Tab-separated table of C-alpha atoms in Angstrom:
chain	number	residue	atom	x	y	z
A	24	MET	CA	46.022	30.742	89.170
A	25	TYR	CA	46.576	33.896	87.208
A	26	SER	CA	48.059	31.892	84.328
A	27	GLY	CA	44.980	29.617	84.166
A	28	SER	CA	42.598	32.483	84.024
A	29	SER	CA	44.693	34.264	81.463
A	30	ASP	CA	44.738	31.171	79.232
A	31	GLY	CA	40.962	30.860	79.390
A	32	GLU	CA	40.502	34.494	78.664
A	33	SER	CA	42.956	34.391	75.760
A	34	HIS	CA	41.125	31.312	74.303
A	35	GLU	CA	37.766	33.032	74.521
A	36	ALA	CA	39.267	36.119	72.966
A	37	ALA	CA	40.730	34.069	70.115
A	38	GLN	CA	37.307	32.545	69.434
A	39	ARG	CA	35.797	35.970	69.329
A	40	LYS	CA	38.478	37.301	66.965
A	41	ILE	CA	38.333	34.410	64.342
A	42	PRO	CA	35.836	35.417	61.629
A	43	PRO	CA	33.507	32.853	59.979
A	44	ALA	CA	34.797	31.040	56.891
A	45	THR	CA	32.283	32.708	54.564
A	46	SER	CA	33.602	36.136	55.462
A	47	MET	CA	37.190	35.287	54.645
A	48	LEU	CA	38.372	36.801	51.387
A	49	TRP	CA	40.456	33.824	50.321
A	50	VAL	CA	37.501	31.459	50.819
A	51	ARG	CA	35.254	33.595	48.675
A	52	ASN	CA	37.904	33.855	45.974
A	53	LEU	CA	38.487	30.079	46.020
A	54	ARG	CA	34.787	29.335	45.684
A	55	ARG	CA	34.415	31.842	42.879
A	56	PHE	CA	37.450	30.294	41.134
A	57	ILE	CA	36.082	26.746	41.386
A	58	GLY	CA	32.555	27.770	40.359
A	59	SER	CA	33.837	29.201	37.097
A	60	GLY	CA	35.465	25.899	36.240
A	61	ALA	CA	38.890	27.429	35.754
A	62	GLY	CA	41.754	25.522	37.285
A	63	LEU	CA	39.842	22.231	37.542
A	64	GLY	CA	41.204	18.979	36.148
A	65	SER	CA	39.599	17.106	33.257
A	66	GLU	CA	37.718	14.709	35.542
A	67	ALA	CA	36.321	17.547	37.626
A	68	LEU	CA	35.252	19.413	34.484
A	69	MET	CA	33.586	16.277	33.139
A	70	GLU	CA	31.721	15.788	36.383
A	71	LEU	CA	30.604	19.401	36.386
A	72	GLU	CA	29.376	19.146	32.786
A	73	THR	CA	27.531	15.917	33.587
A	74	LYS	CA	25.731	17.639	36.450
A	75	ARG	CA	24.696	20.459	34.161
A	76	ILE	CA	23.361	18.030	31.519
A	77	LEU	CA	21.409	16.056	34.108
A	78	LEU	CA	19.987	19.283	35.491
A	79	ASP	CA	18.857	20.329	32.020
A	80	ILE	CA	17.218	16.937	31.475
A	81	PHE	CA	15.465	17.200	34.828
A	82	LYS	CA	14.160	20.670	33.994
A	83	GLU	CA	12.966	19.459	30.573
A	84	LYS	CA	11.067	16.568	32.148
A	85	GLN	CA	9.489	18.919	34.640
A	86	GLN	CA	8.379	21.180	31.817
A	87	LYS	CA	6.922	18.251	29.844
A	88	SER	CA	5.062	16.942	32.878
A	89	ALA	CA	3.659	20.422	33.431
A	90	GLU	CA	2.381	20.435	29.855
A	91	GLY	CA	1.040	16.876	30.098
A	92	GLY	CA	-2.533	18.091	30.109
A	93	THR	CA	-2.294	19.417	26.554
A	94	ILE	CA	-3.009	17.182	23.516
A	95	PRO	CA	0.160	16.460	21.498
A	96	SER	CA	0.266	17.342	17.825
A	97	PHE	CA	-0.444	14.279	15.660
A	98	TYR	CA	-1.593	15.911	12.427
A	99	LYS	CA	0.672	17.743	10.047
A	100	LYS	CA	-0.950	19.723	7.294
A	101	LYS	CA	0.035	18.601	3.832
A	102	PRO	CA	1.804	21.180	1.662
A	103	GLU	CA	-0.465	23.218	-0.558
A	104	GLU	CA	-0.576	22.545	-4.279
A	105	GLY	CA	2.058	24.617	-6.060
A	106	SER	CA	3.937	25.630	-2.918
A	107	ILE	CA	7.706	25.315	-2.684
A	108	SER	CA	7.490	22.481	-0.134
A	109	HIS	CA	5.061	20.642	-2.417
A	110	ARG	CA	7.387	21.012	-5.402
A	111	VAL	CA	10.383	19.845	-3.378
A	112	GLN	CA	8.428	16.837	-2.151
A	113	ARG	CA	7.381	15.847	-5.669
A	114	LEU	CA	10.895	16.319	-7.015
A	115	ALA	CA	12.375	14.215	-4.205
A	116	LYS	CA	9.823	11.449	-4.839
A	117	TYR	CA	10.469	11.527	-8.574
A	118	ARG	CA	14.233	11.227	-8.127
A	119	PHE	CA	13.886	8.432	-5.587
A	120	LEU	CA	11.506	6.402	-7.771
A	121	LYS	CA	13.695	7.019	-10.823
A	122	LYS	CA	16.690	5.671	-8.913
A	123	GLN	CA	14.763	2.593	-7.822
A	124	SER	CA	13.516	2.009	-11.358
A	125	ASP	CA	17.063	2.182	-12.759
A	126	LEU	CA	18.091	-0.603	-10.370
A	127	LEU	CA	15.482	-3.000	-11.791
A	128	LEU	CA	16.196	-5.649	-14.396
A	129	ASN	CA	14.519	-5.027	-17.739
A	130	ALA	CA	13.211	-7.673	-20.153
A	131	ASP	CA	16.566	-8.054	-21.905
A	132	ASP	CA	18.326	-8.481	-18.559
A	133	LEU	CA	15.884	-11.201	-17.529
A	134	ASP	CA	16.378	-13.027	-20.834
A	135	ALA	CA	20.160	-12.832	-20.428
A	136	MET	CA	19.891	-14.201	-16.880
A	137	TRP	CA	17.775	-17.137	-18.069
A	138	VAL	CA	20.300	-17.979	-20.767
A	139	CYS	CA	23.117	-17.774	-18.233
A	140	LEU	CA	21.256	-20.037	-15.823
A	141	ARG	CA	20.643	-22.693	-18.471
A	142	GLU	CA	24.205	-22.627	-19.778
A	143	ASN	CA	25.767	-23.131	-16.341
A	144	CYS	CA	23.405	-25.623	-14.713
A	145	VAL	CA	23.452	-29.418	-14.533
A	146	ILE	CA	20.749	-31.875	-15.569
A	147	ASP	CA	19.341	-34.162	-12.883
A	148	ASP	CA	19.582	-37.725	-14.194
A	149	ALA	CA	16.518	-38.885	-12.279
A	150	THR	CA	14.045	-36.083	-13.080
A	151	GLY	CA	15.657	-34.264	-15.990
A	152	ALA	CA	15.284	-30.968	-14.141
A	153	GLU	CA	17.883	-28.227	-14.561
A	154	LYS	CA	19.584	-27.601	-11.219
A	155	MET	CA	22.563	-25.836	-9.656
A	156	ASN	CA	24.501	-26.207	-6.427
A	157	TYR	CA	25.941	-23.331	-4.442
A	158	GLU	CA	29.212	-23.297	-6.383
A	159	ASP	CA	27.283	-23.071	-9.652
A	160	PHE	CA	25.126	-20.389	-8.043
A	161	CYS	CA	28.181	-18.263	-7.208
A	162	HIS	CA	29.676	-18.816	-10.661
A	163	ILE	CA	26.426	-17.790	-12.370
A	164	ALA	CA	26.345	-14.699	-10.159
A	165	SER	CA	29.776	-13.681	-11.432
A	166	VAL	CA	28.837	-14.312	-15.058
A	167	CYS	CA	25.555	-12.398	-14.759
A	168	THR	CA	27.317	-9.494	-13.069
A	169	GLU	CA	29.759	-9.276	-15.994
A	170	GLN	CA	27.029	-9.482	-18.639
A	171	ILE	CA	24.166	-7.557	-16.991
A	172	GLY	CA	25.808	-5.426	-14.339
A	173	PRO	CA	25.875	-5.161	-10.552
A	174	LYS	CA	22.101	-4.663	-10.297
A	175	CYS	CA	21.543	-8.432	-10.556
A	176	ARG	CA	23.959	-9.206	-7.732
A	177	ARG	CA	21.344	-8.841	-4.968
A	178	PHE	CA	19.426	-11.863	-6.262
A	179	PHE	CA	22.454	-14.143	-5.785
A	180	SER	CA	22.827	-13.791	-2.024
A	181	PRO	CA	23.311	-16.865	0.214
A	182	SER	CA	19.986	-16.159	1.944
A	183	ASN	CA	18.154	-16.338	-1.398
A	184	PHE	CA	19.787	-19.680	-2.204
A	185	MET	CA	18.581	-21.060	1.140
A	186	LYS	CA	14.974	-20.086	0.390
A	187	PHE	CA	14.544	-22.830	-2.212
A	188	GLU	CA	14.008	-26.537	-1.766
A	189	LYS	CA	17.199	-28.558	-2.168
A	190	ASP	CA	17.688	-32.179	-3.175
A	191	GLU	CA	19.954	-34.683	-1.443
A	192	SER	CA	22.947	-33.193	-3.250
A	193	GLY	CA	22.184	-29.663	-2.037
A	194	ARG	CA	21.057	-28.437	-5.464
A	195	ILE	CA	18.111	-26.177	-6.306
A	196	ALA	CA	16.110	-26.026	-9.541
A	197	ILE	CA	16.820	-23.006	-11.717
A	198	LEU	CA	13.182	-22.478	-12.800
A	199	PRO	CA	11.779	-21.594	-9.325
A	200	PHE	CA	14.726	-19.259	-8.793
A	201	TYR	CA	14.132	-17.516	-12.108
A	202	LEU	CA	10.395	-17.194	-11.394
A	203	TYR	CA	11.291	-15.673	-8.021
A	204	VAL	CA	13.471	-13.066	-9.739
A	205	MET	CA	10.725	-12.271	-12.259
A	206	ARG	CA	8.055	-11.903	-9.563
A	207	THR	CA	10.309	-9.692	-7.434
A	208	VAL	CA	11.007	-7.429	-10.388
A	209	SER	CA	7.315	-7.349	-11.341
A	210	LEU	CA	6.127	-6.447	-7.835
A	211	THR	CA	8.823	-3.812	-7.440
A	212	GLN	CA	7.876	-2.241	-10.746
A	213	ALA	CA	4.210	-2.301	-9.742
A	214	ARG	CA	5.024	-0.577	-6.476
A	215	ILE	CA	7.006	2.114	-8.301
A	216	ASP	CA	4.145	2.670	-10.752
A	217	MET	CA	1.586	2.923	-7.938
A	218	SER	CA	3.790	5.252	-5.930
A	219	GLU	CA	4.087	7.567	-8.924
A	220	LEU	CA	0.282	7.826	-8.998
A	221	ASP	CA	0.056	8.405	-5.242
A	222	GLU	CA	-0.469	12.168	-5.374
A	223	ASP	CA	-0.195	12.885	-1.640
A	224	SER	CA	2.574	10.291	-1.055
A	225	ASP	CA	0.821	8.700	1.928
A	226	GLY	CA	1.217	5.094	0.737
A	227	PHE	CA	-2.464	4.772	-0.216
A	228	LEU	CA	-4.302	4.877	-3.534
A	229	GLN	CA	-7.653	6.538	-4.026
A	230	PRO	CA	-10.169	5.136	-6.546
A	231	HIS	CA	-9.195	7.465	-9.394
A	232	GLU	CA	-5.504	6.657	-8.812
A	233	MET	CA	-6.164	2.916	-8.932
A	234	GLU	CA	-8.200	3.359	-12.107
A	235	ALA	CA	-5.288	5.265	-13.658
A	236	TYR	CA	-2.918	2.406	-12.748
A	237	ILE	CA	-5.202	-0.177	-14.378
A	238	ARG	CA	-5.631	2.036	-17.438
A	239	GLY	CA	-1.865	2.086	-17.858
A	240	LEU	CA	-1.708	-1.721	-17.700
A	241	ILE	CA	-4.308	-2.388	-20.406
A	242	PRO	CA	-1.918	-2.080	-23.400
A	243	ASN	CA	0.450	-4.593	-21.776
A	244	LEU	CA	-2.218	-7.232	-20.986
A	245	ALA	CA	-2.704	-9.556	-23.921
A	246	GLN	CA	-6.368	-10.327	-23.187
A	247	LEU	CA	-7.326	-6.645	-22.929
A	248	ARG	CA	-5.563	-5.149	-25.943
A	249	ASP	CA	-8.652	-5.377	-28.152
A	250	MET	CA	-10.929	-3.664	-25.624
A	251	PRO	CA	-13.230	-1.070	-27.210
A	252	VAL	CA	-12.069	2.446	-26.396
A	253	ALA	CA	-15.552	3.449	-25.246
A	254	PHE	CA	-15.547	0.677	-22.620
A	255	ILE	CA	-12.133	1.426	-21.049
A	256	GLN	CA	-13.419	3.879	-18.445
A	257	MET	CA	-16.168	1.507	-17.302
A	258	TYR	CA	-13.744	-1.416	-17.233
A	259	CYS	CA	-11.272	0.480	-15.029
A	260	ARG	CA	-14.117	1.380	-12.678
A	261	ILE	CA	-15.189	-2.269	-12.353
A	262	ALA	CA	-11.646	-3.602	-12.012
A	263	ALA	CA	-10.582	-1.029	-9.405
A	264	HIS	CA	-13.638	-1.784	-7.294
A	265	LYS	CA	-12.464	-5.307	-6.532
A	266	PHE	CA	-9.198	-3.981	-5.112
A	267	PHE	CA	-11.120	-1.716	-2.748
A	268	PHE	CA	-13.587	-4.442	-1.778
A	269	PHE	CA	-10.742	-6.674	-0.567
A	270	CYS	CA	-8.055	-4.131	0.400
A	271	ASP	CA	-10.253	-1.453	1.981
A	272	PRO	CA	-12.528	-3.384	4.372
A	273	HIS	CA	-13.350	-0.300	6.453
A	274	ARG	CA	-14.501	1.614	3.347
A	275	ARG	CA	-12.230	4.599	3.918
A	276	GLY	CA	-11.989	5.318	0.202
A	277	LYS	CA	-8.293	4.502	-0.052
A	278	SER	CA	-6.308	1.282	-0.266
A	279	CYS	CA	-2.815	0.604	1.095
A	280	ILE	CA	-0.282	0.019	-1.690
A	281	LYS	CA	1.478	-2.732	0.274
A	282	LYS	CA	-1.804	-4.559	0.800
A	283	VAL	CA	-2.656	-4.264	-2.891
A	284	LEU	CA	0.699	-5.761	-3.883
A	285	LEU	CA	0.230	-8.738	-1.566
A	286	SER	CA	-3.408	-9.354	-2.497
A	287	ASN	CA	-4.677	-12.072	-4.797
A	288	CYS	CA	-6.416	-9.379	-6.848
A	289	LEU	CA	-3.179	-8.168	-8.413
A	290	GLN	CA	-2.138	-11.732	-9.232
A	291	GLU	CA	-5.537	-12.349	-10.841
A	292	LEU	CA	-5.143	-9.187	-12.917
A	293	MET	CA	-1.648	-10.182	-14.047
A	294	GLU	CA	-3.016	-13.518	-15.317
A	295	LEU	CA	-4.381	-11.555	-18.270
A	296	HIS	CA	-0.819	-11.376	-19.620
A	297	GLN	CA	-1.463	-14.879	-20.933
A	298	GLU	CA	-2.284	-14.943	-24.630
A	299	SER	CA	-5.942	-15.773	-25.270
A	300	GLU	CA	-4.934	-18.408	-27.835
A	301	GLU	CA	-3.146	-20.467	-25.168
A	302	GLU	CA	-5.993	-22.600	-23.863
A	303	VAL	CA	-7.848	-19.859	-22.029
A	304	THR	CA	-11.386	-21.198	-21.944
A	305	ASP	CA	-14.529	-19.095	-21.725
A	306	THR	CA	-15.125	-20.506	-18.246
A	307	GLU	CA	-11.752	-19.313	-17.022
A	308	GLN	CA	-12.323	-15.864	-18.499
A	309	ALA	CA	-15.766	-15.648	-16.882
A	310	GLU	CA	-14.342	-16.633	-13.482
A	311	ASN	CA	-11.644	-13.968	-13.669
A	312	TRP	CA	-13.197	-10.712	-12.466
A	313	PHE	CA	-10.690	-8.673	-14.488
A	314	SER	CA	-11.371	-10.334	-17.834
A	315	LEU	CA	-13.189	-8.354	-20.501
A	316	MET	CA	-15.913	-10.989	-20.639
A	317	SER	CA	-16.577	-10.694	-16.901
A	318	ALA	CA	-16.735	-6.884	-16.980
A	319	GLN	CA	-19.178	-6.936	-19.884
A	320	ARG	CA	-21.273	-9.567	-18.095
A	321	ILE	CA	-21.603	-7.366	-15.001
A	322	CYS	CA	-22.594	-4.320	-17.072
A	323	ASP	CA	-25.178	-6.323	-19.001
A	324	MET	CA	-26.538	-7.733	-15.746
A	325	PHE	CA	-26.979	-4.276	-14.215
A	326	LEU	CA	-28.644	-2.886	-17.333
A	327	ALA	CA	-31.014	-5.876	-17.511
A	328	LEU	CA	-32.083	-5.376	-13.880
A	329	ASP	CA	-32.530	-1.606	-14.246
A	330	LYS	CA	-36.021	-1.751	-15.764
A	331	ASP	CA	-36.773	1.970	-15.406
A	332	MET	CA	-33.301	2.929	-16.754
A	333	ASN	CA	-32.640	5.471	-13.992
A	334	GLY	CA	-29.119	4.221	-13.263
A	335	THR	CA	-30.022	2.647	-9.900
A	336	LEU	CA	-31.780	-0.512	-8.709
A	337	SER	CA	-34.792	-0.708	-6.451
A	338	LYS	CA	-35.570	-3.650	-4.175
A	339	GLN	CA	-38.027	-5.031	-6.697
A	340	GLU	CA	-35.469	-4.798	-9.500
A	341	LEU	CA	-32.697	-6.430	-7.456
A	342	GLN	CA	-35.105	-9.230	-6.562
A	343	GLU	CA	-34.680	-10.509	-10.146
A	344	TYR	CA	-30.943	-11.096	-9.621
A	345	ALA	CA	-29.899	-14.724	-10.213
A	346	ASP	CA	-33.345	-15.600	-11.668
A	347	GLY	CA	-35.071	-14.528	-8.466
A	348	THR	CA	-33.619	-17.236	-6.233
A	349	LEU	CA	-32.563	-14.818	-3.462
A	350	THR	CA	-34.974	-14.373	-0.564
A	351	GLU	CA	-36.919	-11.173	0.059
A	352	ILE	CA	-35.657	-10.813	3.614
A	353	PHE	CA	-32.070	-10.943	2.379
A	354	ILE	CA	-32.724	-8.234	-0.235
A	355	GLU	CA	-34.316	-6.103	2.483
A	356	ARG	CA	-31.275	-6.550	4.719
A	357	VAL	CA	-28.893	-5.680	1.870
A	358	PHE	CA	-30.630	-2.352	1.428
A	359	ASP	CA	-30.687	-1.757	5.183
A	360	GLU	CA	-26.982	-2.433	5.694
A	361	HIS	CA	-25.213	-1.575	2.448
A	362	VAL	CA	-27.318	0.966	0.535
A	363	ARG	CA	-27.418	4.624	1.461
A	364	ARG	CA	-30.622	6.595	1.477
A	365	GLY	CA	-31.117	8.668	-1.645
A	366	LYS	CA	-32.290	12.231	-2.079
A	367	ILE	CA	-35.345	11.191	-4.068
A	368	GLY	CA	-38.628	11.109	-2.212
A	369	GLY	CA	-37.545	13.104	0.785
A	370	GLY	CA	-34.670	10.776	1.597
A	371	ASN	CA	-36.940	7.827	2.461
A	372	THR	CA	-36.297	5.738	-0.649
A	373	ARG	CA	-33.247	3.552	-1.120
A	374	GLU	CA	-31.785	2.900	-4.556
A	375	MET	CA	-28.691	0.776	-5.172
A	376	ASP	CA	-26.128	2.544	-7.348
A	377	PHE	CA	-23.560	0.793	-9.528
A	378	GLU	CA	-20.797	0.839	-6.870
A	379	SER	CA	-23.109	-0.792	-4.307
A	380	PHE	CA	-24.126	-3.335	-6.943
A	381	LEU	CA	-20.469	-4.222	-7.507
A	382	ASP	CA	-20.058	-4.816	-3.755
A	383	PHE	CA	-23.177	-6.972	-3.821
A	384	VAL	CA	-21.914	-9.128	-6.705
A	385	LEU	CA	-18.420	-9.428	-5.251
A	386	ALA	CA	-19.817	-10.600	-1.913
A	387	LEU	CA	-22.051	-13.254	-3.507
A	388	GLU	CA	-19.269	-14.504	-5.799
A	389	ASN	CA	-16.713	-14.629	-2.958
A	390	LYS	CA	-18.778	-15.944	-0.060
A	391	ASP	CA	-15.928	-18.063	1.293
A	392	THR	CA	-13.562	-15.109	1.738
A	393	PRO	CA	-13.472	-13.104	5.001
A	394	GLU	CA	-14.471	-9.943	3.115
A	395	GLY	CA	-17.435	-11.547	1.356
A	396	LEU	CA	-18.620	-13.343	4.468
A	397	THR	CA	-18.353	-10.138	6.510
A	398	TYR	CA	-20.604	-8.384	3.988
A	399	LEU	CA	-23.179	-11.196	4.148
A	400	PHE	CA	-23.056	-11.602	7.937
A	401	ARG	CA	-24.202	-8.016	8.422
A	402	CYS	CA	-27.286	-8.935	6.399
A	403	LEU	CA	-27.875	-12.171	8.316
A	404	ASP	CA	-27.571	-10.428	11.696
A	405	LEU	CA	-31.192	-9.311	11.816
A	406	GLN	CA	-30.936	-7.582	15.195
A	407	GLY	CA	-27.468	-6.114	14.728
A	408	ARG	CA	-26.139	-7.856	17.852
A	409	GLY	CA	-23.043	-9.425	16.314
A	410	PHE	CA	-24.370	-13.006	16.512
A	411	LEU	CA	-27.127	-15.246	15.152
A	412	THR	CA	-29.594	-17.125	17.322
A	413	THR	CA	-31.875	-20.029	16.500
A	414	ALA	CA	-34.682	-17.506	16.010
A	415	ASP	CA	-32.592	-15.649	13.397
A	416	ILE	CA	-31.861	-18.887	11.533
A	417	HIS	CA	-35.561	-19.777	11.581
A	418	SER	CA	-36.565	-16.346	10.243
A	419	LEU	CA	-33.950	-16.406	7.495
A	420	PHE	CA	-34.631	-19.940	6.301
A	421	ARG	CA	-38.404	-19.479	6.295
A	422	ASP	CA	-38.234	-17.627	2.954
A	423	VAL	CA	-35.871	-20.248	1.528
A	424	HIS	CA	-38.316	-22.945	2.606
A	425	GLN	CA	-41.184	-21.146	0.884
A	426	LYS	CA	-39.278	-20.887	-2.413
A	427	TRP	CA	-38.209	-24.519	-2.004
A	428	ILE	CA	-41.819	-25.711	-1.775
A	429	GLU	CA	-42.909	-23.423	-4.633
A	430	GLY	CA	-40.250	-25.109	-6.778
A	431	GLY	CA	-41.966	-28.470	-6.336
A	432	ASN	CA	-39.441	-30.020	-3.958
A	433	TYR	CA	-40.114	-32.308	-1.015
A	434	GLU	CA	-41.256	-31.006	2.353
A	435	LEU	CA	-38.571	-29.780	4.754
A	436	CYS	CA	-38.405	-29.475	8.510
A	437	ILE	CA	-36.885	-26.072	9.363
A	438	GLU	CA	-35.734	-27.342	12.756
A	439	ASP	CA	-33.713	-30.108	11.094
A	440	VAL	CA	-31.977	-27.595	8.815
A	441	ARG	CA	-31.271	-25.369	11.805
A	442	ASP	CA	-29.679	-28.266	13.692
A	443	GLU	CA	-27.625	-29.188	10.614
A	444	ILE	CA	-26.282	-25.627	10.423
A	445	TRP	CA	-25.327	-25.771	14.074
A	446	ASP	CA	-23.484	-29.053	13.477
A	447	MET	CA	-21.640	-27.551	10.504
A	448	VAL	CA	-20.525	-24.432	12.356
A	449	LYS	CA	-19.897	-25.873	15.850
A	450	PRO	CA	-19.983	-22.412	17.475
A	451	ALA	CA	-17.974	-21.644	20.606
A	452	ASP	CA	-21.196	-20.558	22.298
A	453	PRO	CA	-23.824	-23.271	21.754
A	454	LEU	CA	-26.593	-20.651	21.813
A	455	SER	CA	-25.273	-18.280	19.116
A	456	ILE	CA	-23.196	-18.140	15.931
A	457	THR	CA	-20.724	-15.291	15.404
A	458	LEU	CA	-18.797	-14.174	12.358
A	459	ALA	CA	-15.664	-15.675	13.905
A	460	ASP	CA	-17.460	-19.040	14.142
A	461	LEU	CA	-18.403	-18.935	10.451
A	462	LEU	CA	-14.840	-18.076	9.454
A	463	ALA	CA	-13.348	-20.779	11.688
A	464	CYS	CA	-15.600	-23.608	10.481
A	465	LYS	CA	-14.484	-23.139	6.828
A	466	GLN	CA	-18.100	-23.615	5.712
A	467	GLY	CA	-19.340	-20.095	6.270
A	468	GLY	CA	-19.998	-19.535	2.572
A	469	THR	CA	-22.127	-22.676	2.363
A	470	VAL	CA	-24.131	-21.701	5.452
A	471	ALA	CA	-24.733	-18.216	4.058
A	472	SER	CA	-25.916	-19.671	0.729
A	473	MET	CA	-28.345	-21.963	2.533
A	474	LEU	CA	-29.931	-19.004	4.334
A	475	ILE	CA	-30.230	-16.484	1.475
A	476	ASP	CA	-30.537	-18.458	-1.776
A	477	VAL	CA	-32.798	-21.405	-2.558
A	478	ARG	CA	-30.348	-22.445	-5.270
A	479	GLY	CA	-27.561	-22.486	-2.678
A	480	PHE	CA	-29.626	-24.734	-0.421
A	481	TRP	CA	-30.414	-27.021	-3.364
A	482	ALA	CA	-26.684	-27.311	-4.146
A	483	HIS	CA	-25.982	-28.261	-0.529
A	484	ASP	CA	-28.840	-30.761	-0.437
A	485	ASN	CA	-27.621	-32.410	-3.664
A	486	ARG	CA	-23.887	-32.096	-2.987
A	487	GLU	CA	-23.252	-35.857	-3.253
A	488	ASN	CA	-24.973	-36.131	-6.644
A	489	LEU	CA	-23.137	-33.058	-7.918
A	490	LEU	CA	-19.823	-34.511	-6.763
A	491	GLN	CA	-20.508	-37.735	-8.662
A	492	GLU	CA	-21.359	-35.787	-11.815
A	493	GLU	CA	-18.028	-33.969	-11.581
A	494	GLU	CA	-16.094	-37.216	-11.135
A	495	GLU	CA	-17.744	-39.098	-14.022
A	496	PRO	CA	-16.295	-36.961	-16.881
A	497	GLU	CA	-12.824	-37.298	-15.345
A	498	GLU	CA	-13.100	-41.109	-15.345
A	499	GLU	CA	-14.194	-41.135	-18.988
């Protein structure tokens, strides 16, 4: 009885005497020791470091989410002219472009490659074409590397060999391969030259930079070498404008270098390398926008239309374009959509300057291209709604019909022409024609000509007779 009570009392006393774990000195020392990381194994240290990294990431995300309401910085100011950063940037660009230029094949290297290709190829018995299989290809690569250097090695990769059409024996013709090498070198050199003229190094060329590039090409283009010195500036202005018409559709005043290199404009310009004595007819020169004959024709055309010699064209003066076959409503729409208001007469008069005239001519001469058709569609869209209705077609063709009757032609039914246009376009919406419909039907240029030019409608109406006239000389 006494022992039981004494045991209970001693147990209660022991509970009262044992201090909590946090107050024990050895516990506090152990926790302090572990918290410092000393004495832990490599795995424990790694785990502790991982926790710290994750905690830092969590805090960083919290901070970013807290700042989510602010607008992030997306514009970096370009270095000022003459500053150290600007000089470093120009020096770095110069060294990079110089390095890329040194890796290109020059004219002598290309001639040596052609000789090497011809000496190590085989003649196809059936076609007489010079061809090579993959073993010949590898052998020629080794020979060219010895004669020219390692800079030609990149053209002889297996992937390049697989790009060309092969015959039943697995051979490719050497001429397409050589033309591929020449075009690659030419485009690369053109990109280097354009990048050198790109003052702010943003990958775009402004009009004066494009004009400088064309001016540098003139001495190397056989058909432009005899250009009068006084006409060079005007020629560069006309030639550069076509690049911006096709490569700058949003009219931002700058054209992407990559887009310029891939455009048909550059290829058309490079056609002037061909010697004029080599069967280059006057018709071909006139059709090439970059030929000297074409540039002079455009200047003469503008000067002939500018009756008051003020350097701009009024609506009445532009009405005489193409012998006056364009409709009045179309000329009105051109001035509404593509000509800015001038400062003369309180800002109420519109006069077409030379740049706007170049756009006008380019659009009419390239009606079947997306860029030309986009220009014309804005003029055809009388209400600015993005589509044409039957009422728009009727209004547009009414002027064409009037000129058609004045020319002594047979009577037309406007409703029949409207239905014919609808059958040609086959719009997705049977009640309206969009720009996408005109581009998809592949006859958008013809439709536009029918609605703005009586001569264009006459050509469509007599298309079968014109086709026969073209075939008859070929048969003879």
